[in-house]
């Protein structure tokens, strides 16, 4: 079954901070198989999106996830970094 791109993006946003809803929870809420959601997350990560896997807490993210955040925020000034962190529920 194919899902509309808008729905897929909305679900991927739910996986990202600050919401960081787990895949099993999303599967139950959205009625989409967990396998499909894991595949979407894998594809999004390959495109460079930051989608934590194990925990809502940034200190439990993988090194790769943390490094991706550093790469995204490196060129930002202080105001941009603050806005970025607020949007994602992170603290610099």
Rosetta silent file (secondary structure, phi, psi, omega in degrees, C-alpha in Angstrom):
SEQUENCE: XXXXXXXXXXXXXXXXXXXXXXXXXXXXXXXXXXXXXXXXXXXXXXXXXXXXXXXXXXXXXXXXXXXXXXXXXXXXXXXXXXXXXXXXXXXX
SCORE:     score description
SCORE:     0.000 S_00000001
   1 L     0.000  135.849  178.103    0.000    0.000    0.000 S_00000001
   2 L   -99.332  139.261 -179.815    1.270    3.464   -0.895 S_00000001
   3 L  -108.218  146.009  177.444    0.788    6.359    1.467 S_00000001
   4 L   -59.978  145.700 -179.006    0.511   10.022    0.430 S_00000001
   5 H   -59.723  -35.560 -179.989    3.753   11.945    0.769 S_00000001
   6 H   -63.827  -41.416  179.933    2.055   14.478    3.071 S_00000001
   7 H   -67.501  -41.703  179.332    1.017   11.746    5.511 S_00000001
   8 H   -60.120  -45.649  179.982    4.477   10.190    5.431 S_00000001
   9 H   -64.999  -37.916  178.450    6.132   13.550    6.208 S_00000001
  10 H   -63.953  -38.951  179.266    3.661   14.231    9.027 S_00000001
  11 H   -70.512  -39.269  177.273    4.485   10.868   10.593 S_00000001
  12 H   -63.034  -34.742  177.160    8.235   11.465   10.208 S_00000001
  13 H   -65.196  -33.025  177.999    7.788   14.785   12.045 S_00000001
  14 H   -69.017  -27.728  178.190    6.194   12.871   14.915 S_00000001
  15 H   -75.460  -26.501 -175.014    9.333   10.685   15.081 S_00000001
  16 L   -83.825  158.187  174.232   11.602   13.739   15.292 S_00000001
  17 L   -61.356  148.222    7.440   12.250   15.876   18.365 S_00000001
  18 L   -86.549  -12.307 -177.323   10.516   17.364   20.277 S_00000001
  19 L   -68.949  -52.434  178.139    7.726   14.786   19.910 S_00000001
  20 L    46.832   49.454  177.780   10.004   11.747   19.392 S_00000001
  21 L   -73.423  137.175 -178.308    7.143    9.266   19.432 S_00000001
  22 L   -70.921  156.743 -179.120    8.386    5.684   19.281 S_00000001
  23 H   -62.705  -43.542  176.900    7.671    3.533   16.254 S_00000001
  24 H   -58.653  -39.118  177.650    5.514    1.013   18.161 S_00000001
  25 H   -65.194  -44.367  179.257    3.370    3.879   19.471 S_00000001
  26 H   -63.964  -39.655  179.608    3.070    5.416   15.998 S_00000001
  27 H   -58.933  -42.471  179.618    2.189    2.071   14.460 S_00000001
  28 H   -69.141  -44.270 -178.178   -0.696    1.727   16.886 S_00000001
  29 H   -65.662  -43.862 -171.653   -1.851    5.344   16.505 S_00000001
  30 H   -93.984  -14.480 -178.507   -1.625    5.527   12.725 S_00000001
  31 L    72.780   28.974  178.262   -2.556    1.964   11.777 S_00000001
  32 L  -115.054  141.061 -177.257    0.649    1.511    9.787 S_00000001
  33 L   -63.870  148.266  178.860    2.886   -1.508   10.306 S_00000001
  34 H   -61.290  -35.703  179.691    6.029   -0.991   12.355 S_00000001
  35 H   -59.562  -43.452  178.145    8.087   -2.454    9.504 S_00000001
  36 H   -62.622  -43.814 -179.250    6.901    0.313    7.191 S_00000001
  37 H   -65.636  -40.555  176.500    7.699    2.966    9.799 S_00000001
  38 H   -61.766  -39.880  179.164   11.190    1.558   10.412 S_00000001
  39 H   -65.207  -42.713  177.596   11.785    1.631    6.650 S_00000001
  40 H   -61.374  -42.211  179.962   10.605    5.259    6.414 S_00000001
  41 H   -63.727  -41.677  179.525   12.911    6.224    9.275 S_00000001
  42 H   -62.093  -43.639  178.613   15.847    4.487    7.599 S_00000001
  43 H   -64.720  -41.440  179.586   15.182    6.323    4.326 S_00000001
  44 H   -64.920  -39.629  177.713   14.834    9.669    6.119 S_00000001
  45 H   -63.985  -37.854  179.022   18.120    9.135    7.944 S_00000001
  46 H   -63.879  -27.642  176.654   19.813    8.377    4.627 S_00000001
  47 L   -83.876   -4.292  176.410   18.590   11.814    3.465 S_00000001
  48 L   101.014    3.988  176.932   20.187   13.371    6.567 S_00000001
  49 L   -72.473  148.029  177.818   17.164   13.819    8.839 S_00000001
  50 L   -97.109  110.144  178.801   17.754   13.378   12.555 S_00000001
  51 L  -130.876   98.322 -177.375   15.357   10.770   13.888 S_00000001
  52 L   -60.514  151.278 -174.106   16.451    9.311   17.228 S_00000001
  53 L  -104.415  -47.104 -168.730   15.925    5.618   17.688 S_00000001
  54 L   -98.966  -22.825 -170.023   16.022    4.491   21.279 S_00000001
  55 L  -154.405  156.353  172.759   15.047    7.350   23.462 S_00000001
  56 L   -76.688  -18.260 -175.526   13.547   10.796   23.667 S_00000001
  57 L   -84.965  121.380 -179.667   16.622   11.872   25.642 S_00000001
  58 H   -57.328  -29.455 -179.384   19.437   13.317   23.497 S_00000001
  59 H   -70.908   -7.041  177.161   22.088   11.922   25.852 S_00000001
  60 H  -109.531    7.687  176.386   20.980    8.425   24.788 S_00000001
  61 L   -72.912  161.130  177.454   21.128    9.071   21.026 S_00000001
  62 L   -72.113  162.817  177.613   23.766    7.285   18.953 S_00000001
  63 H   -59.991  -37.954 -179.950   27.015    9.033   18.101 S_00000001
  64 H   -63.327  -41.632  179.103   25.873    9.271   14.488 S_00000001
  65 H   -65.163  -42.554  178.523   22.665   11.065   15.502 S_00000001
  66 H   -64.420  -42.108 -179.524   24.581   13.518   17.688 S_00000001
  67 H   -63.892  -37.857  178.343   27.130   14.151   14.940 S_00000001
  68 H   -61.162  -40.296  177.142   24.348   14.890   12.442 S_00000001
  69 H   -62.400  -43.611  179.303   23.017   17.585   14.790 S_00000001
  70 H   -60.587  -43.565  179.197   26.517   19.100   15.054 S_00000001
  71 H   -64.269  -40.201 -179.968   26.830   19.183   11.260 S_00000001
  72 H   -65.984  -36.642 -172.894   23.417   20.798   10.866 S_00000001
  73 H   -95.856   -9.266 -176.213   24.091   23.486   13.459 S_00000001
  74 L   -54.957  -44.697 -177.671   27.782   24.265   12.773 S_00000001
  75 L   -81.506   -0.205 -175.072   27.149   27.159   10.361 S_00000001
  76 L   -81.808  147.290  172.323   24.412   28.711   12.517 S_00000001
  77 L   -84.056 -179.626 -173.831   24.787   31.865   14.562 S_00000001
  78 H   -62.038  -41.568 -179.091   23.570   32.019   18.168 S_00000001
  79 H   -66.613  -43.076  178.896   20.025   33.136   17.315 S_00000001
  80 H   -64.473  -40.829  179.194   19.596   30.447   14.640 S_00000001
  81 H   -63.145  -42.118  178.861   20.964   27.782   16.981 S_00000001
  82 H   -62.540  -43.926  179.128   18.540   28.827   19.716 S_00000001
  83 H   -63.568  -43.814  178.657   15.591   28.681   17.309 S_00000001
  84 H   -57.846  -47.342 -178.160   16.727   25.278   16.011 S_00000001
  85 H   -66.595  -41.036  178.486   16.981   23.889   19.527 S_00000001
  86 H   -61.799  -42.510 -179.815   13.610   25.293   20.612 S_00000001
  87 H   -61.353  -31.165 -175.109   11.906   23.731   17.585 S_00000001
  88 H  -106.106    2.016  179.204   13.346   20.328   18.430 S_00000001
  89 L    70.814   31.461 -179.645   13.160   20.448   22.211 S_00000001
  90 L  -109.148  164.218  177.532   16.949   20.478   22.596 S_00000001
  91 L  -128.016  127.415 -178.243   19.222   22.574   24.764 S_00000001
  92 L   -69.579    0.000    0.000   22.617   23.836   23.505 S_00000001
